[in-house]
């Protein structure tokens, strides 16, 4: 009886795992979505960029006291972002999650570019390959130093 229960439990756990795996978008679809998203975000086209996020997406980063939830609220925040140059240094895709390491620099008011600073971002995609969760991690002091500020 105990062996039957263990076998049944293992079968349910495996079928749940397989079911969850099949609901994840393919690696190729995640890669394609991210490439398009990065391209339009890189030129500041946030009206197009926001279309790659789920309607109820959550956006979290090191500079925010609380996550931003929903496309409209995220778009409002994105419109205030500075113009940047962003380079992806590496990325890893596992199931529905992609993690990237990046470096970027901001365009300064005088037209010059700031120094480089680095960070990591994590994206979780839904079954439609929309970003449902984003988390950006970076050191605010390194950004301030790159910008020549000592705030």
PDB file of C-alpha atoms in Angstrom:
ATOM      1  CA  UNK A   1       0.000   0.000   0.000  1.00  0.00           C
ATOM      2  CA  UNK A   2       2.787   2.433   0.942  1.00  0.00           C
ATOM      3  CA  UNK A   3       4.649   1.650  -2.301  1.00  0.00           C
ATOM      4  CA  UNK A   4       1.481   2.352  -4.297  1.00  0.00           C
ATOM      5  CA  UNK A   5       1.044   5.679  -2.519  1.00  0.00           C
ATOM      6  CA  UNK A   6       4.682   6.669  -3.136  1.00  0.00           C
ATOM      7  CA  UNK A   7       4.403   5.665  -6.795  1.00  0.00           C
ATOM      8  CA  UNK A   8       1.137   7.610  -7.189  1.00  0.00           C
ATOM      9  CA  UNK A   9       2.642  10.683  -5.492  1.00  0.00           C
ATOM     10  CA  UNK A  10       5.724  10.526  -7.736  1.00  0.00           C
ATOM     11  CA  UNK A  11       3.542  10.157 -10.825  1.00  0.00           C
ATOM     12  CA  UNK A  12       1.436  13.179  -9.853  1.00  0.00           C
ATOM     13  CA  UNK A  13       4.549  15.248  -9.093  1.00  0.00           C
ATOM     14  CA  UNK A  14       6.122  14.272 -12.422  1.00  0.00           C
ATOM     15  CA  UNK A  15       2.971  14.993 -14.413  1.00  0.00           C
ATOM     16  CA  UNK A  16       2.631  18.375 -12.682  1.00  0.00           C
ATOM     17  CA  UNK A  17       6.262  19.158 -13.545  1.00  0.00           C
ATOM     18  CA  UNK A  18       5.811  18.067 -17.163  1.00  0.00           C
ATOM     19  CA  UNK A  19       2.599  20.091 -17.377  1.00  0.00           C
ATOM     20  CA  UNK A  20       4.340  23.194 -16.013  1.00  0.00           C
ATOM     21  CA  UNK A  21       7.225  22.672 -18.426  1.00  0.00           C
ATOM     22  CA  UNK A  22       4.873  22.440 -21.408  1.00  0.00           C
ATOM     23  CA  UNK A  23       3.235  25.753 -20.397  1.00  0.00           C
ATOM     24  CA  UNK A  24       6.571  27.560 -20.553  1.00  0.00           C
ATOM     25  CA  UNK A  25       7.401  29.299 -23.820  1.00  0.00           C
ATOM     26  CA  UNK A  26      10.221  27.777 -25.819  1.00  0.00           C
ATOM     27  CA  UNK A  27      13.755  29.025 -25.436  1.00  0.00           C
ATOM     28  CA  UNK A  28      13.616  30.327 -29.016  1.00  0.00           C
ATOM     29  CA  UNK A  29      10.417  32.274 -28.325  1.00  0.00           C
ATOM     30  CA  UNK A  30      11.890  33.812 -25.160  1.00  0.00           C
ATOM     31  CA  UNK A  31      15.040  34.746 -27.093  1.00  0.00           C
ATOM     32  CA  UNK A  32      13.016  36.284 -29.937  1.00  0.00           C
ATOM     33  CA  UNK A  33      10.746  38.228 -27.580  1.00  0.00           C
ATOM     34  CA  UNK A  34      13.684  39.561 -25.581  1.00  0.00           C
ATOM     35  CA  UNK A  35      15.607  40.600 -28.727  1.00  0.00           C
ATOM     36  CA  UNK A  36      12.616  42.605 -29.996  1.00  0.00           C
ATOM     37  CA  UNK A  37      11.948  44.054 -26.553  1.00  0.00           C
ATOM     38  CA  UNK A  38      15.585  45.100 -26.128  1.00  0.00           C
ATOM     39  CA  UNK A  39      15.648  46.702 -29.589  1.00  0.00           C
ATOM     40  CA  UNK A  40      12.604  48.954 -29.048  1.00  0.00           C
ATOM     41  CA  UNK A  41      13.536  49.732 -25.439  1.00  0.00           C
ATOM     42  CA  UNK A  42      17.028  50.714 -26.558  1.00  0.00           C
ATOM     43  CA  UNK A  43      15.642  53.537 -28.675  1.00  0.00           C
ATOM     44  CA  UNK A  44      13.182  54.667 -26.001  1.00  0.00           C
ATOM     45  CA  UNK A  45      10.059  53.373 -27.772  1.00  0.00           C
ATOM     46  CA  UNK A  46       8.321  52.402 -24.548  1.00  0.00           C
ATOM     47  CA  UNK A  47       4.853  52.322 -26.128  1.00  0.00           C
ATOM     48  CA  UNK A  48       6.081  49.349 -28.206  1.00  0.00           C
ATOM     49  CA  UNK A  49       8.249  47.963 -25.386  1.00  0.00           C
ATOM     50  CA  UNK A  50       5.308  47.740 -22.982  1.00  0.00           C
ATOM     51  CA  UNK A  51       3.496  45.386 -25.373  1.00  0.00           C
ATOM     52  CA  UNK A  52       6.019  42.679 -24.445  1.00  0.00           C
ATOM     53  CA  UNK A  53       4.795  42.753 -20.822  1.00  0.00           C
ATOM     54  CA  UNK A  54       1.765  40.899 -19.484  1.00  0.00           C
ATOM     55  CA  UNK A  55      -1.139  43.177 -18.593  1.00  0.00           C
ATOM     56  CA  UNK A  56      -0.562  42.480 -14.874  1.00  0.00           C
ATOM     57  CA  UNK A  57       3.247  42.412 -15.032  1.00  0.00           C
ATOM     58  CA  UNK A  58       5.313  43.243 -11.955  1.00  0.00           C
ATOM     59  CA  UNK A  59       8.375  45.480 -12.320  1.00  0.00           C
ATOM     60  CA  UNK A  60      10.881  45.626  -9.465  1.00  0.00           C
ATOM     61  CA  UNK A  61      14.322  47.191  -9.304  1.00  0.00           C
ATOM     62  CA  UNK A  62      16.896  48.324  -6.783  1.00  0.00           C
ATOM     63  CA  UNK A  63      15.923  51.999  -7.060  1.00  0.00           C
ATOM     64  CA  UNK A  64      12.235  51.466  -6.313  1.00  0.00           C
ATOM     65  CA  UNK A  65      10.791  51.288  -2.806  1.00  0.00           C
ATOM     66  CA  UNK A  66       7.915  49.084  -4.067  1.00  0.00           C
ATOM     67  CA  UNK A  67       7.254  47.032  -7.204  1.00  0.00           C
ATOM     68  CA  UNK A  68       5.266  48.646 -10.008  1.00  0.00           C
ATOM     69  CA  UNK A  69       2.313  46.521 -11.139  1.00  0.00           C
ATOM     70  CA  UNK A  70       0.514  46.680 -14.470  1.00  0.00           C
ATOM     71  CA  UNK A  71       1.405  47.865 -17.963  1.00  0.00           C
ATOM     72  CA  UNK A  72       0.019  51.392 -17.568  1.00  0.00           C
ATOM     73  CA  UNK A  73       1.952  52.094 -14.361  1.00  0.00           C
ATOM     74  CA  UNK A  74       5.155  50.586 -15.774  1.00  0.00           C
ATOM     75  CA  UNK A  75       4.826  52.677 -18.952  1.00  0.00           C
ATOM     76  CA  UNK A  76       4.372  55.836 -16.866  1.00  0.00           C
ATOM     77  CA  UNK A  77       7.611  55.049 -14.997  1.00  0.00           C
ATOM     78  CA  UNK A  78       9.478  54.141 -18.213  1.00  0.00           C
ATOM     79  CA  UNK A  79       8.698  57.522 -19.737  1.00  0.00           C
ATOM     80  CA  UNK A  80      10.872  59.108 -17.020  1.00  0.00           C
ATOM     81  CA  UNK A  81      13.920  56.889 -17.638  1.00  0.00           C
ATOM     82  CA  UNK A  82      17.070  58.543 -18.965  1.00  0.00           C
ATOM     83  CA  UNK A  83      18.386  57.827 -22.447  1.00  0.00           C
ATOM     84  CA  UNK A  84      20.931  55.005 -22.163  1.00  0.00           C
ATOM     85  CA  UNK A  85      23.279  52.788 -24.097  1.00  0.00           C
ATOM     86  CA  UNK A  86      22.832  49.213 -22.917  1.00  0.00           C
ATOM     87  CA  UNK A  87      25.018  46.188 -23.691  1.00  0.00           C
ATOM     88  CA  UNK A  88      24.027  42.638 -22.770  1.00  0.00           C
ATOM     89  CA  UNK A  89      27.119  40.844 -21.475  1.00  0.00           C
ATOM     90  CA  UNK A  90      25.589  37.389 -21.011  1.00  0.00           C
ATOM     91  CA  UNK A  91      22.234  35.680 -20.599  1.00  0.00           C
ATOM     92  CA  UNK A  92      20.907  32.383 -19.344  1.00  0.00           C
ATOM     93  CA  UNK A  93      17.495  30.905 -20.120  1.00  0.00           C
ATOM     94  CA  UNK A  94      16.054  28.138 -17.957  1.00  0.00           C
ATOM     95  CA  UNK A  95      12.416  27.200 -18.405  1.00  0.00           C
ATOM     96  CA  UNK A  96      10.353  30.364 -18.208  1.00  0.00           C
ATOM     97  CA  UNK A  97      13.143  32.499 -16.678  1.00  0.00           C
ATOM     98  CA  UNK A  98      15.899  34.466 -18.345  1.00  0.00           C
ATOM     99  CA  UNK A  99      18.677  36.218 -16.417  1.00  0.00           C
ATOM    100  CA  UNK A 100      20.972  38.748 -18.050  1.00  0.00           C
ATOM    101  CA  UNK A 101      24.043  40.673 -16.976  1.00  0.00           C
ATOM    102  CA  UNK A 102      24.322  44.089 -18.547  1.00  0.00           C
ATOM    103  CA  UNK A 103      26.324  47.258 -18.571  1.00  0.00           C
ATOM    104  CA  UNK A 104      24.965  50.622 -19.476  1.00  0.00           C
ATOM    105  CA  UNK A 105      25.684  54.298 -19.432  1.00  0.00           C
ATOM    106  CA  UNK A 106      23.452  57.322 -19.557  1.00  0.00           C
ATOM    107  CA  UNK A 107      23.390  60.273 -21.881  1.00  0.00           C
ATOM    108  CA  UNK A 108      24.184  63.353 -19.803  1.00  0.00           C
ATOM    109  CA  UNK A 109      22.567  66.774 -20.113  1.00  0.00           C
ATOM    110  CA  UNK A 110      25.685  68.081 -21.908  1.00  0.00           C
ATOM    111  CA  UNK A 111      25.327  65.356 -24.567  1.00  0.00           C
ATOM    112  CA  UNK A 112      28.272  63.272 -23.318  1.00  0.00           C
ATOM    113  CA  UNK A 113      27.879  59.751 -21.989  1.00  0.00           C
ATOM    114  CA  UNK A 114      28.400  58.819 -18.347  1.00  0.00           C
ATOM    115  CA  UNK A 115      30.756  56.099 -17.215  1.00  0.00           C
ATOM    116  CA  UNK A 116      29.627  52.482 -17.410  1.00  0.00           C
ATOM    117  CA  UNK A 117      27.833  50.707 -14.573  1.00  0.00           C
ATOM    118  CA  UNK A 118      26.637  47.115 -14.369  1.00  0.00           C
ATOM    119  CA  UNK A 119      23.674  45.106 -13.162  1.00  0.00           C
ATOM    120  CA  UNK A 120      21.596  41.960 -13.488  1.00  0.00           C
ATOM    121  CA  UNK A 121      18.009  41.500 -14.599  1.00  0.00           C
ATOM    122  CA  UNK A 122      15.646  38.576 -14.258  1.00  0.00           C
ATOM    123  CA  UNK A 123      12.636  38.088 -16.529  1.00  0.00           C
ATOM    124  CA  UNK A 124       9.898  35.507 -15.999  1.00  0.00           C
ATOM    125  CA  UNK A 125       7.775  34.846 -19.082  1.00  0.00           C
ATOM    126  CA  UNK A 126       4.216  33.543 -19.235  1.00  0.00           C
ATOM    127  CA  UNK A 127       2.982  30.946 -21.738  1.00  0.00           C
ATOM    128  CA  UNK A 128       2.450  33.708 -24.355  1.00  0.00           C
ATOM    129  CA  UNK A 129       6.118  34.784 -23.997  1.00  0.00           C
ATOM    130  CA  UNK A 130       5.095  38.018 -22.282  1.00  0.00           C
ATOM    131  CA  UNK A 131       7.176  39.220 -19.342  1.00  0.00           C
ATOM    132  CA  UNK A 132       5.100  38.701 -16.210  1.00  0.00           C
ATOM    133  CA  UNK A 133       7.847  39.492 -13.695  1.00  0.00           C
ATOM    134  CA  UNK A 134      10.918  41.679 -14.045  1.00  0.00           C
ATOM    135  CA  UNK A 135      13.552  42.342 -11.416  1.00  0.00           C
ATOM    136  CA  UNK A 136      16.580  44.569 -11.955  1.00  0.00           C
ATOM    137  CA  UNK A 137      19.457  44.563  -9.508  1.00  0.00           C
ATOM    138  CA  UNK A 138      22.251  47.125  -9.440  1.00  0.00           C
ATOM    139  CA  UNK A 139      24.321  49.165  -7.041  1.00  0.00           C
ATOM    140  CA  UNK A 140      23.010  52.724  -6.829  1.00  0.00           C
ATOM    141  CA  UNK A 141      26.390  53.995  -5.597  1.00  0.00           C
ATOM    142  CA  UNK A 142      28.094  52.692  -8.739  1.00  0.00           C
ATOM    143  CA  UNK A 143      25.521  54.508 -10.903  1.00  0.00           C
ATOM    144  CA  UNK A 144      26.054  57.735  -8.960  1.00  0.00           C
ATOM    145  CA  UNK A 145      29.828  57.352  -9.384  1.00  0.00           C
ATOM    146  CA  UNK A 146      29.408  56.721 -13.132  1.00  0.00           C
ATOM    147  CA  UNK A 147      27.332  59.883 -13.354  1.00  0.00           C
ATOM    148  CA  UNK A 148      29.923  61.866 -11.391  1.00  0.00           C
ATOM    149  CA  UNK A 149      27.603  62.375  -8.421  1.00  0.00           C
ATOM    150  CA  UNK A 150      28.311  61.792  -4.761  1.00  0.00           C
ATOM    151  CA  UNK A 151      24.689  61.889  -3.514  1.00  0.00           C
TER     152      UNK A 151
END
